[in-house]
């Protein structure tokens, strides 16, 4: 309830006592989603407000002191500097505090969970705001922030005892507290009496910080269970809540997420290895490509034109064998196709062995990381593994924003075009010249980009994973091996006469042979 209306009502009251006639001396940001505001009070003391407005957690803090960084900080709301605070109040039935300055300027602290913001109004008109990403906040009107609600007993009777109609700002915590008092079993007059008792309680509450299944919570109501901290000081409550949220709540949340994320990756790696081992079993049980080619050449006279498959005597293992054919090719051409595959077989085996070795190493590494996460007792011990959560979050956000398929491997981002026009958009607009461009050779397929904004050397295994996607999203998707062009995007261009998706590759820096594979 740290952003609840009743909590903010107490906070606004305390701020009014401290900040009336104080001057705003600093207002700046030096961290993403963080705004710092400094006031100089009439007694010469300073008051600092730190607004942390992240997408997962938002709260105010009141540090005793704050040292501004020498660089990478930006001044904000400069029009307010040295202006004097005249009043501080909470808006009626709303999660917002207004700080009124001389000159008809109002700084609104809109504390709406992950949509929290600080907005400056001048003469009642929206002037500027801290979080520019919250586009709807530009339409907020100052004179409409107060929510007028009829909270008389007559209105309560008409609502048939539904407290949410009159006091929606009580929230879920208020509902739980009222139910614990037997609210539903009371008459309407009895319910009204309990509701008024609760309102009285919220005028001078004890702030209690507890741990719940969802993390650390600050409550204004008496609670059962393990209490982490209690205080009657609203500033102390927020400071302790913020500290405990990150030292205890965030640690346990991140530990749980890491267990889940690493567990899924570990299981996926095991399943992938099982798939590779199954490929070996199938390969051992089937005829070699060269043997199939020899059988076809021995029985050319038995191969009908336009056939997709043929059953012939197997003079290697006895009995008969069914051999797949390309209906558009003649018997000798189909045999030649199998001879060509036989030449690539050693490369295919080497690639398979490399994949098996890499996947076994990955399973061992993920297993060790899972053990380390399980044994972690403090947040700093999770730091080496937080990259997994960042990659996961980045993937979700990018998938919503970008028009391409997106994949992540080893911390590298891979984009895959969806169709011909989308390929043009990917290669010509989104890709940068030092990104790596891949495409299945001599056939149509998706353009694939490995993002390389820092112009680093892309690891070979990352190129191979991207090549597997380029092969999968091409006309060679059903072949055992596929050659894939790998080059820097700067060597790819398009002329006006080319159809959508068609490009000219001025330099093929490398061609890799991979198995078409879809992975996530």
Short mmCIF file of C-alpha atoms in Angstrom, two decimals:
data_model
loop_
_atom_site.label_atom_id
_atom_site.label_comp_id
_atom_site.label_asym_id
_atom_site.label_seq_id
_atom_site.Cartn_x
_atom_site.Cartn_y
_atom_site.Cartn_z
CA UNK A 1 0.00 0.00 0.00
CA UNK A 2 2.98 2.35 -0.41
CA UNK A 3 1.21 3.97 -3.37
CA UNK A 4 -2.27 3.78 -1.83
CA UNK A 5 -4.37 6.94 -1.51
CA UNK A 6 -4.56 6.72 2.30
CA UNK A 7 -0.81 6.28 2.61
CA UNK A 8 -0.25 9.23 0.26
CA UNK A 9 -2.69 11.29 2.31
CA UNK A 10 -0.42 10.92 5.36
CA UNK A 11 2.70 11.51 3.24
CA UNK A 12 1.25 14.72 1.76
CA UNK A 13 0.37 15.97 5.24
CA UNK A 14 3.94 15.45 6.47
CA UNK A 15 5.42 17.00 3.33
CA UNK A 16 3.21 20.05 3.76
CA UNK A 17 4.57 20.64 7.25
CA UNK A 18 8.19 20.26 6.13
CA UNK A 19 8.21 21.86 2.68
CA UNK A 20 5.93 24.89 2.96
CA UNK A 21 8.07 27.92 1.97
CA UNK A 22 10.98 25.64 1.02
CA UNK A 23 12.74 26.27 -2.30
CA UNK A 24 13.46 23.69 -4.98
CA UNK A 25 17.22 23.79 -5.50
CA UNK A 26 17.92 20.72 -7.68
CA UNK A 27 15.96 18.43 -9.97
CA UNK A 28 17.84 15.96 -12.12
CA UNK A 29 18.08 12.39 -13.41
CA UNK A 30 21.27 10.34 -13.57
CA UNK A 31 19.79 6.84 -13.78
CA UNK A 32 17.11 5.47 -16.06
CA UNK A 33 13.64 5.76 -14.47
CA UNK A 34 15.06 7.72 -11.51
CA UNK A 35 14.31 11.37 -10.66
CA UNK A 36 15.98 13.20 -7.76
CA UNK A 37 14.50 16.39 -6.31
CA UNK A 38 16.27 18.49 -3.66
CA UNK A 39 14.67 21.22 -1.50
CA UNK A 40 16.24 23.82 0.76
CA UNK A 41 14.06 24.44 3.80
CA UNK A 42 13.78 27.70 5.73
CA UNK A 43 15.85 26.29 8.61
CA UNK A 44 18.72 25.64 6.21
CA UNK A 45 18.25 21.87 6.13
CA UNK A 46 17.73 19.94 2.91
CA UNK A 47 15.05 17.44 1.98
CA UNK A 48 15.68 14.96 -0.84
CA UNK A 49 13.05 12.99 -2.71
CA UNK A 50 14.22 10.11 -4.91
CA UNK A 51 11.57 8.86 -7.33
CA UNK A 52 12.29 5.34 -8.62
CA UNK A 53 9.78 4.61 -11.38
CA UNK A 54 10.82 1.30 -12.97
CA UNK A 55 8.53 -0.90 -15.04
CA UNK A 56 8.52 -3.58 -12.32
CA UNK A 57 8.63 -1.46 -9.17
CA UNK A 58 7.99 2.19 -8.30
CA UNK A 59 8.39 4.03 -5.00
CA UNK A 60 9.52 7.25 -3.36
CA UNK A 61 12.53 7.49 -1.05
CA UNK A 62 13.74 10.20 1.28
CA UNK A 63 17.54 9.88 1.66
CA UNK A 64 19.32 12.02 4.26
CA UNK A 65 21.71 13.27 1.61
CA UNK A 66 22.37 12.80 -2.08
CA UNK A 67 25.56 13.34 -4.08
CA UNK A 68 25.01 14.15 -7.72
CA UNK A 69 27.25 12.35 -10.20
CA UNK A 70 29.85 14.41 -12.01
CA UNK A 71 28.55 13.33 -15.40
CA UNK A 72 25.67 11.49 -17.08
CA UNK A 73 23.06 13.53 -15.21
CA UNK A 74 20.39 15.72 -16.79
CA UNK A 75 18.58 18.73 -15.28
CA UNK A 76 14.80 18.49 -15.42
CA UNK A 77 11.91 20.87 -14.66
CA UNK A 78 14.35 23.80 -14.78
CA UNK A 79 11.46 26.30 -14.70
CA UNK A 80 10.86 25.32 -11.07
CA UNK A 81 14.38 26.00 -9.76
CA UNK A 82 14.43 28.34 -6.73
CA UNK A 83 10.63 28.46 -6.71
CA UNK A 84 8.92 28.32 -3.33
CA UNK A 85 6.52 25.59 -2.23
CA UNK A 86 3.13 26.95 -1.12
CA UNK A 87 1.17 23.77 -0.45
CA UNK A 88 1.23 19.99 -0.72
CA UNK A 89 -1.94 17.92 -0.92
CA UNK A 90 -3.21 14.55 -2.03
CA UNK A 91 -5.90 14.57 -4.73
CA UNK A 92 -9.29 13.32 -3.59
CA UNK A 93 -9.65 9.54 -3.90
CA UNK A 94 -6.61 9.35 -6.16
CA UNK A 95 -3.05 8.01 -5.98
CA UNK A 96 -1.43 11.34 -6.69
CA UNK A 97 0.12 14.19 -4.73
CA UNK A 98 0.20 17.81 -5.90
CA UNK A 99 3.06 20.11 -4.88
CA UNK A 100 2.01 23.74 -5.45
CA UNK A 101 4.63 26.43 -6.15
CA UNK A 102 4.52 30.19 -6.49
CA UNK A 103 3.72 31.20 -10.04
CA UNK A 104 0.78 28.82 -10.59
CA UNK A 105 3.07 25.85 -11.08
CA UNK A 106 2.07 22.40 -9.80
CA UNK A 107 4.31 19.35 -9.69
CA UNK A 108 2.14 16.21 -9.65
CA UNK A 109 3.52 12.93 -8.31
CA UNK A 110 1.33 10.38 -10.11
CA UNK A 111 1.96 7.11 -8.28
CA UNK A 112 0.17 4.54 -10.42
CA UNK A 113 2.37 1.46 -9.92
CA UNK A 114 4.43 0.73 -13.04
CA UNK A 115 2.87 3.80 -14.72
CA UNK A 116 4.15 6.27 -12.13
CA UNK A 117 5.32 9.68 -13.30
CA UNK A 118 6.06 13.27 -12.27
CA UNK A 119 4.22 15.90 -14.30
CA UNK A 120 4.60 19.69 -14.28
CA UNK A 121 1.57 21.92 -14.86
CA UNK A 122 1.76 25.67 -15.51
CA UNK A 123 -1.42 27.68 -14.94
CA UNK A 124 -3.39 24.41 -15.10
CA UNK A 125 -1.91 23.31 -18.44
CA UNK A 126 0.38 20.33 -18.98
CA UNK A 127 3.93 21.68 -19.32
CA UNK A 128 6.34 18.70 -19.18
CA UNK A 129 6.75 15.25 -17.64
CA UNK A 130 9.52 12.94 -16.47
CA UNK A 131 8.52 9.64 -18.11
CA UNK A 132 8.04 10.51 -21.78
CA UNK A 133 7.16 6.88 -22.61
CA UNK A 134 3.80 7.29 -20.82
CA UNK A 135 2.09 8.97 -23.72
CA UNK A 136 -1.37 9.08 -22.13
CA UNK A 137 -0.03 11.31 -19.34
CA UNK A 138 0.25 14.20 -21.80
CA UNK A 139 -3.57 14.30 -21.85
CA UNK A 140 -4.00 14.44 -18.05
CA UNK A 141 -5.90 17.52 -16.91
CA UNK A 142 -5.02 18.99 -13.52
CA UNK A 143 -8.58 20.06 -12.67
CA UNK A 144 -9.83 16.49 -13.20
CA UNK A 145 -7.42 14.67 -10.88
CA UNK A 146 -9.76 14.97 -7.90
CA UNK A 147 -12.32 12.15 -7.90
CA UNK A 148 -15.53 13.30 -6.26
CA UNK A 149 -17.36 10.42 -4.55
CA UNK A 150 -20.50 10.51 -2.44
CA UNK A 151 -19.32 8.90 0.80
CA UNK A 152 -22.39 9.56 2.95
CA UNK A 153 -24.37 6.84 4.72
CA UNK A 154 -27.31 7.38 2.32
CA UNK A 155 -25.07 6.54 -0.64
CA UNK A 156 -23.79 3.50 1.26
CA UNK A 157 -27.36 2.30 1.77
CA UNK A 158 -28.14 2.75 -1.91
CA UNK A 159 -25.01 0.69 -2.73
CA UNK A 160 -26.37 -2.05 -0.45
CA UNK A 161 -23.22 -2.11 1.71
CA UNK A 162 -20.75 -2.32 -1.22
CA UNK A 163 -17.78 -0.44 0.26
CA UNK A 164 -15.95 -0.46 -3.09
CA UNK A 165 -18.53 1.98 -4.48
CA UNK A 166 -17.70 4.63 -1.88
CA UNK A 167 -14.08 3.78 -1.02
CA UNK A 168 -12.43 2.14 -4.06
CA UNK A 169 -9.07 3.42 -2.80
CA UNK A 170 -9.12 0.94 0.10
CA UNK A 171 -7.96 -1.65 -2.38
CA UNK A 172 -7.57 -5.40 -1.88
CA UNK A 173 -5.79 -4.96 1.47
CA UNK A 174 -8.76 -3.02 2.80
CA UNK A 175 -11.13 -5.73 1.63
CA UNK A 176 -9.08 -8.44 3.36
CA UNK A 177 -9.05 -6.42 6.59
CA UNK A 178 -12.81 -5.80 6.52
CA UNK A 179 -13.49 -9.50 5.88
CA UNK A 180 -11.30 -10.38 8.86
CA UNK A 181 -13.69 -8.27 10.98
CA UNK A 182 -16.70 -10.24 9.74
CA UNK A 183 -17.90 -7.44 7.46
CA UNK A 184 -20.13 -9.62 5.27
CA UNK A 185 -22.06 -10.94 8.28
CA UNK A 186 -23.09 -7.48 9.49
CA UNK A 187 -26.21 -5.50 8.71
CA UNK A 188 -25.83 -2.42 6.54
CA UNK A 189 -25.59 -0.21 9.63
CA UNK A 190 -23.07 -2.60 11.18
CA UNK A 191 -21.03 -2.58 7.95
CA UNK A 192 -21.08 1.22 7.95
CA UNK A 193 -19.80 1.27 11.53
CA UNK A 194 -16.90 -1.07 10.62
CA UNK A 195 -16.13 1.05 7.59
CA UNK A 196 -15.95 4.22 9.68
CA UNK A 197 -13.73 2.48 12.26
CA UNK A 198 -11.41 1.52 9.42
CA UNK A 199 -11.32 5.12 8.17
CA UNK A 200 -10.35 6.29 11.67
CA UNK A 201 -7.60 3.67 11.80
CA UNK A 202 -6.14 5.01 8.57
CA UNK A 203 -5.70 8.53 9.96
CA UNK A 204 -2.80 7.49 12.25
CA UNK A 205 -1.86 3.95 11.26
CA UNK A 206 1.13 1.83 12.17
CA UNK A 207 3.11 1.11 9.02
CA UNK A 208 4.00 -2.57 8.83
CA UNK A 209 6.39 -4.14 6.32
CA UNK A 210 5.78 -7.83 5.72
CA UNK A 211 6.84 -10.55 3.34
CA UNK A 212 4.20 -12.14 1.12
CA UNK A 213 4.25 -14.74 -1.66
CA UNK A 214 4.53 -11.87 -4.15
CA UNK A 215 7.35 -10.10 -2.33
CA UNK A 216 7.73 -7.33 0.23
CA UNK A 217 4.59 -5.32 1.06
CA UNK A 218 3.82 -2.25 3.17
CA UNK A 219 0.50 -2.40 5.02
CA UNK A 220 -1.53 0.22 6.90
CA UNK A 221 -3.65 -2.48 8.53
CA UNK A 222 -2.87 -4.84 11.41
CA UNK A 223 -1.50 -8.03 9.86
CA UNK A 224 -0.75 -11.57 10.95
CA UNK A 225 2.46 -13.37 10.08
CA UNK A 226 6.12 -12.47 9.98
CA UNK A 227 6.68 -8.73 10.44
CA UNK A 228 9.94 -7.38 9.02
CA UNK A 229 9.61 -3.81 10.25
CA UNK A 230 7.15 -1.46 11.96
CA UNK A 231 7.12 2.31 12.35
CA UNK A 232 4.80 5.31 12.65
CA UNK A 233 7.12 7.55 10.61
CA UNK A 234 5.95 7.74 6.99
CA UNK A 235 9.42 8.65 5.63
CA UNK A 236 11.10 5.87 7.59
CA UNK A 237 8.44 3.44 6.33
CA UNK A 238 9.18 4.26 2.68
CA UNK A 239 12.96 4.12 3.13
CA UNK A 240 12.84 0.77 4.90
CA UNK A 241 10.31 -0.59 2.43
CA UNK A 242 12.55 0.33 -0.51
CA UNK A 243 15.60 -1.20 1.15
CA UNK A 244 13.84 -4.43 2.09
CA UNK A 245 12.23 -4.71 -1.33
CA UNK A 246 15.66 -5.01 -2.94
CA UNK A 247 17.58 -6.76 -0.18
CA UNK A 248 14.90 -9.40 0.52
CA UNK A 249 12.00 -9.22 -1.91
CA UNK A 250 13.98 -8.69 -5.11
CA UNK A 251 16.52 -11.32 -4.09
CA UNK A 252 13.85 -13.98 -3.63
CA UNK A 253 11.95 -12.94 -6.75
CA UNK A 254 15.09 -13.03 -8.90
CA UNK A 255 16.20 -16.30 -7.34
CA UNK A 256 12.84 -17.87 -8.17
CA UNK A 257 12.92 -16.52 -11.74
CA UNK A 258 16.49 -17.73 -12.25
CA UNK A 259 15.60 -21.21 -10.99
CA UNK A 260 12.71 -21.30 -13.45
CA UNK A 261 14.69 -19.85 -16.39
CA UNK A 262 17.81 -21.97 -15.90
CA UNK A 263 15.66 -25.04 -15.26
CA UNK A 264 13.89 -24.59 -18.61
CA UNK A 265 17.19 -24.04 -20.43
CA UNK A 266 18.69 -27.12 -18.75
CA UNK A 267 15.71 -29.29 -19.71
CA UNK A 268 15.72 -27.92 -23.27
CA UNK A 269 19.42 -28.74 -23.62
CA UNK A 270 18.80 -32.30 -22.39
CA UNK A 271 15.98 -32.78 -24.89
CA UNK A 272 18.13 -31.39 -27.69
CA UNK A 273 20.93 -33.81 -26.82
CA UNK A 274 18.45 -36.68 -26.83
CA UNK A 275 17.34 -35.56 -30.30
CA UNK A 276 20.95 -35.57 -31.50
CA UNK A 277 21.52 -39.06 -30.10
CA UNK A 278 18.32 -40.24 -31.80
CA UNK A 279 19.70 -38.92 -35.10
CA UNK A 280 22.72 -41.21 -34.62
CA UNK A 281 20.49 -44.24 -33.99
CA UNK A 282 18.45 -43.50 -37.12
CA UNK A 283 21.60 -42.94 -39.15
CA UNK A 284 23.17 -46.22 -38.00
CA UNK A 285 19.99 -48.11 -38.88
CA UNK A 286 19.77 -46.74 -42.42
CA UNK A 287 21.83 -47.22 -45.55
CA UNK A 288 24.67 -44.83 -46.27
CA UNK A 289 24.13 -42.29 -49.06
CA UNK A 290 26.80 -43.88 -51.24
CA UNK A 291 25.18 -47.31 -50.91
CA UNK A 292 21.82 -45.87 -51.97
CA UNK A 293 23.50 -44.29 -54.99
CA UNK A 294 25.09 -47.62 -55.94
CA UNK A 295 21.77 -49.45 -55.65
CA UNK A 296 20.08 -46.85 -57.87
CA UNK A 297 22.83 -47.15 -60.50
CA UNK A 298 22.58 -50.96 -60.43
CA UNK A 299 18.83 -50.89 -61.09
CA UNK A 300 18.39 -47.84 -63.33
CA UNK A 301 16.15 -49.85 -65.64
CA UNK A 302 13.69 -50.44 -62.78
CA UNK A 303 13.24 -46.75 -61.85
CA UNK A 304 10.02 -45.32 -63.37
CA UNK A 305 10.06 -41.71 -64.56
CA UNK A 306 8.52 -39.14 -62.21
CA UNK A 307 8.56 -41.43 -59.17
CA UNK A 308 8.91 -40.03 -55.64
CA UNK A 309 10.34 -43.30 -54.29
CA UNK A 310 11.34 -46.74 -55.49
CA UNK A 311 11.67 -50.15 -53.79
CA UNK A 312 14.76 -52.10 -54.93
CA UNK A 313 16.78 -55.13 -53.87
CA UNK A 314 19.26 -54.32 -51.10
CA UNK A 315 22.42 -56.21 -52.04
CA UNK A 316 24.21 -54.78 -48.99
CA UNK A 317 21.94 -55.96 -46.18
CA UNK A 318 19.56 -58.31 -48.00
CA UNK A 319 15.85 -57.90 -48.62
CA UNK A 320 14.55 -54.70 -50.18
CA UNK A 321 14.99 -51.01 -49.48
CA UNK A 322 12.76 -47.99 -50.21
CA UNK A 323 14.75 -45.06 -51.57
CA UNK A 324 13.32 -41.52 -51.82
CA UNK A 325 13.63 -39.82 -55.21
CA UNK A 326 13.28 -36.37 -56.65
CA UNK A 327 10.49 -36.83 -59.17
CA UNK A 328 11.90 -34.10 -61.40
CA UNK A 329 15.27 -35.86 -61.78
CA UNK A 330 16.25 -38.91 -63.81
CA UNK A 331 17.59 -42.11 -62.24
CA UNK A 332 21.28 -41.21 -62.78
CA UNK A 333 20.65 -37.69 -61.50
CA UNK A 334 19.04 -39.07 -58.33
CA UNK A 335 22.01 -41.38 -57.86
CA UNK A 336 24.38 -38.43 -58.35
CA UNK A 337 22.38 -36.54 -55.72
CA UNK A 338 23.07 -39.31 -53.20
CA UNK A 339 26.78 -39.36 -54.13
CA UNK A 340 26.92 -35.62 -53.51
CA UNK A 341 25.33 -36.10 -50.09
CA UNK A 342 27.86 -38.83 -49.36
CA UNK A 343 30.71 -36.37 -49.98
CA UNK A 344 29.17 -34.01 -47.40
CA UNK A 345 28.60 -36.85 -44.95
CA UNK A 346 31.96 -36.43 -43.19
CA UNK A 347 31.21 -32.73 -42.69
CA UNK A 348 27.76 -33.66 -41.39
CA UNK A 349 29.26 -36.09 -38.88
CA UNK A 350 31.81 -33.47 -37.74
CA UNK A 351 29.01 -30.95 -37.30
CA UNK A 352 26.95 -33.49 -35.37
CA UNK A 353 29.87 -34.35 -33.08
CA UNK A 354 30.52 -30.65 -32.48
CA UNK A 355 26.84 -30.10 -31.56
CA UNK A 356 26.86 -33.08 -29.19
CA UNK A 357 30.05 -31.89 -27.44
CA UNK A 358 28.75 -28.34 -27.14
CA UNK A 359 25.36 -29.46 -25.83
CA UNK A 360 26.95 -31.77 -23.22
CA UNK A 361 29.15 -28.90 -22.02
CA UNK A 362 26.08 -26.63 -21.90
CA UNK A 363 24.15 -29.16 -19.80
CA UNK A 364 27.02 -29.41 -17.32
CA UNK A 365 27.39 -25.62 -17.13
CA UNK A 366 23.66 -25.03 -16.64
CA UNK A 367 23.57 -27.71 -13.95
CA UNK A 368 26.39 -25.99 -12.07
CA UNK A 369 24.68 -22.61 -12.43
CA UNK A 370 21.43 -24.04 -11.06
CA UNK A 371 23.32 -25.34 -8.01
CA UNK A 372 24.97 -21.94 -7.50
CA UNK A 373 21.62 -20.12 -7.70
CA UNK A 374 20.07 -22.60 -5.27
CA UNK A 375 22.90 -22.02 -2.79
CA UNK A 376 22.79 -18.18 -3.07
CA UNK A 377 21.94 -16.42 0.19
CA UNK A 378 22.29 -12.76 -0.83
CA UNK A 379 21.51 -10.78 -4.01
CA UNK A 380 25.13 -10.18 -5.02
CA UNK A 381 25.61 -13.95 -5.37
CA UNK A 382 22.95 -13.91 -8.12
CA UNK A 383 24.67 -11.14 -10.09
CA UNK A 384 26.64 -13.47 -12.43
CA UNK A 385 23.38 -15.03 -13.62
CA UNK A 386 21.11 -11.96 -13.95
CA UNK A 387 22.01 -11.74 -17.65
CA UNK A 388 19.57 -14.61 -18.24
CA UNK A 389 16.70 -12.48 -16.88
CA UNK A 390 17.81 -9.43 -18.90
CA UNK A 391 17.91 -11.48 -22.10
CA UNK A 392 14.48 -12.93 -21.32
CA UNK A 393 12.97 -9.50 -20.70
CA UNK A 394 14.68 -8.02 -23.76
CA UNK A 395 13.31 -10.83 -25.90
CA UNK A 396 9.73 -10.22 -24.75
CA UNK A 397 9.93 -6.46 -25.20
CA UNK A 398 11.58 -6.67 -28.62
CA UNK A 399 9.13 -9.30 -29.83
CA UNK A 400 6.30 -6.83 -29.12
CA UNK A 401 8.05 -3.90 -30.81
CA UNK A 402 9.80 -5.44 -33.86
CA UNK A 403 8.13 -6.79 -37.02
CA UNK A 404 10.61 -9.71 -37.26
CA UNK A 405 11.09 -13.06 -35.60
CA UNK A 406 13.68 -12.68 -32.86
CA UNK A 407 15.96 -15.23 -31.23
CA UNK A 408 18.63 -14.99 -28.53
CA UNK A 409 21.71 -17.19 -28.20
CA UNK A 410 24.71 -16.60 -25.97
CA UNK A 411 23.61 -13.00 -25.41
CA UNK A 412 23.50 -12.27 -29.18
CA UNK A 413 20.28 -11.10 -30.84
CA UNK A 414 19.21 -12.66 -34.16
CA UNK A 415 16.48 -11.24 -36.41
CA UNK A 416 14.72 -13.31 -39.08
CA UNK A 417 12.59 -11.86 -41.88
CA UNK A 418 9.02 -13.14 -42.27
CA UNK A 419 8.46 -12.68 -46.02
CA UNK A 420 9.95 -10.99 -49.09
CA UNK A 421 8.88 -7.43 -48.23
CA UNK A 422 9.80 -8.01 -44.60
CA UNK A 423 13.25 -9.20 -45.71
CA UNK A 424 13.78 -5.86 -47.48
CA UNK A 425 12.68 -3.98 -44.37
CA UNK A 426 15.05 -6.01 -42.20
CA UNK A 427 18.11 -5.76 -44.45
CA UNK A 428 17.71 -2.25 -45.83
CA UNK A 429 16.26 -0.35 -42.86
CA UNK A 430 16.93 -2.12 -39.56
CA UNK A 431 20.26 -3.86 -40.16
CA UNK A 432 23.48 -1.86 -39.72
CA UNK A 433 26.58 -2.26 -41.85
CA UNK A 434 28.57 -4.22 -39.25
CA UNK A 435 25.71 -6.65 -38.53
CA UNK A 436 26.17 -10.17 -39.91
CA UNK A 437 23.87 -11.11 -42.81
CA UNK A 438 22.99 -14.75 -43.59
CA UNK A 439 20.94 -16.47 -46.28
CA UNK A 440 20.53 -20.01 -47.58
CA UNK A 441 22.61 -20.28 -50.77
CA UNK A 442 20.98 -20.51 -54.21
CA UNK A 443 17.41 -20.79 -52.91
CA UNK A 444 14.74 -18.40 -51.65
CA UNK A 445 14.42 -17.94 -47.92
CA UNK A 446 14.45 -15.51 -45.01
CA UNK A 447 17.14 -12.89 -44.53
CA UNK A 448 18.82 -13.43 -41.15
CA UNK A 449 20.70 -10.75 -39.21
CA UNK A 450 23.02 -11.15 -36.22
CA UNK A 451 22.98 -7.80 -34.42
CA UNK A 452 26.48 -6.46 -33.81
CA UNK A 453 26.20 -2.82 -32.65
CA UNK A 454 29.54 -2.97 -30.81
CA UNK A 455 31.35 -4.33 -33.89
CA UNK A 456 32.74 -7.35 -32.04
CA UNK A 457 33.92 -10.64 -33.49
CA UNK A 458 30.85 -12.88 -33.60
CA UNK A 459 31.60 -16.33 -32.09
CA UNK A 460 31.52 -19.24 -34.51
CA UNK A 461 28.83 -21.09 -32.57
CA UNK A 462 26.54 -18.02 -32.78
CA UNK A 463 27.03 -17.86 -36.56
CA UNK A 464 26.19 -21.57 -36.80
CA UNK A 465 23.01 -21.13 -34.74
CA UNK A 466 21.92 -18.23 -36.97
CA UNK A 467 22.79 -20.28 -40.06
CA UNK A 468 20.57 -23.11 -38.80
CA UNK A 469 17.67 -20.63 -38.73
CA UNK A 470 18.51 -19.31 -42.20
CA UNK A 471 18.47 -22.92 -43.47
CA UNK A 472 15.22 -23.73 -41.64
CA UNK A 473 13.43 -20.67 -43.07
CA UNK A 474 14.40 -21.52 -46.66
CA UNK A 475 13.49 -23.89 -49.51
CA UNK A 476 16.21 -26.24 -48.21
CA UNK A 477 14.39 -26.76 -44.90
CA UNK A 478 13.85 -30.48 -45.55
CA UNK A 479 17.39 -31.30 -46.67
CA UNK A 480 19.91 -32.87 -44.32
CA UNK A 481 22.47 -30.11 -44.87
CA UNK A 482 22.22 -26.62 -46.27
CA UNK A 483 24.95 -24.19 -47.37
CA UNK A 484 24.42 -20.71 -45.89
CA UNK A 485 26.05 -17.47 -47.01
CA UNK A 486 27.61 -15.44 -44.18
CA UNK A 487 28.80 -11.88 -44.77
CA UNK A 488 28.74 -8.39 -43.31
CA UNK A 489 25.57 -6.49 -44.11
CA UNK A 490 27.67 -3.74 -45.75
CA UNK A 491 28.33 -6.15 -48.64
CA UNK A 492 24.61 -6.57 -49.36
CA UNK A 493 22.79 -4.11 -51.61
CA UNK A 494 19.63 -3.82 -53.69
CA UNK A 495 18.97 -2.20 -57.07
CA UNK A 496 15.63 -0.85 -58.27
CA UNK A 497 15.09 -3.64 -60.81
CA UNK A 498 15.12 -6.39 -58.15
CA UNK A 499 11.93 -7.94 -56.81
CA UNK A 500 11.01 -7.74 -53.09
CA UNK A 501 13.42 -9.84 -51.04
CA UNK A 502 16.03 -10.04 -53.81
CA UNK A 503 19.47 -8.52 -53.11
CA UNK A 504 22.99 -8.53 -54.51
CA UNK A 505 25.77 -9.93 -52.33
CA UNK A 506 29.06 -8.30 -53.35
CA UNK A 507 31.20 -10.52 -51.15
CA UNK A 508 30.50 -13.92 -49.59
CA UNK A 509 32.88 -13.87 -46.65
CA UNK A 510 32.04 -17.45 -45.68
CA UNK A 511 29.72 -20.33 -46.55
CA UNK A 512 28.81 -22.65 -43.67
CA UNK A 513 27.15 -26.06 -44.01
CA UNK A 514 24.51 -26.66 -41.34
CA UNK A 515 21.48 -28.79 -40.60
CA UNK A 516 18.22 -26.79 -40.96
CA UNK A 517 17.06 -26.38 -37.36
CA UNK A 518 14.40 -24.36 -35.60
CA UNK A 519 15.28 -23.47 -32.00
CA UNK A 520 14.08 -20.98 -29.43
#
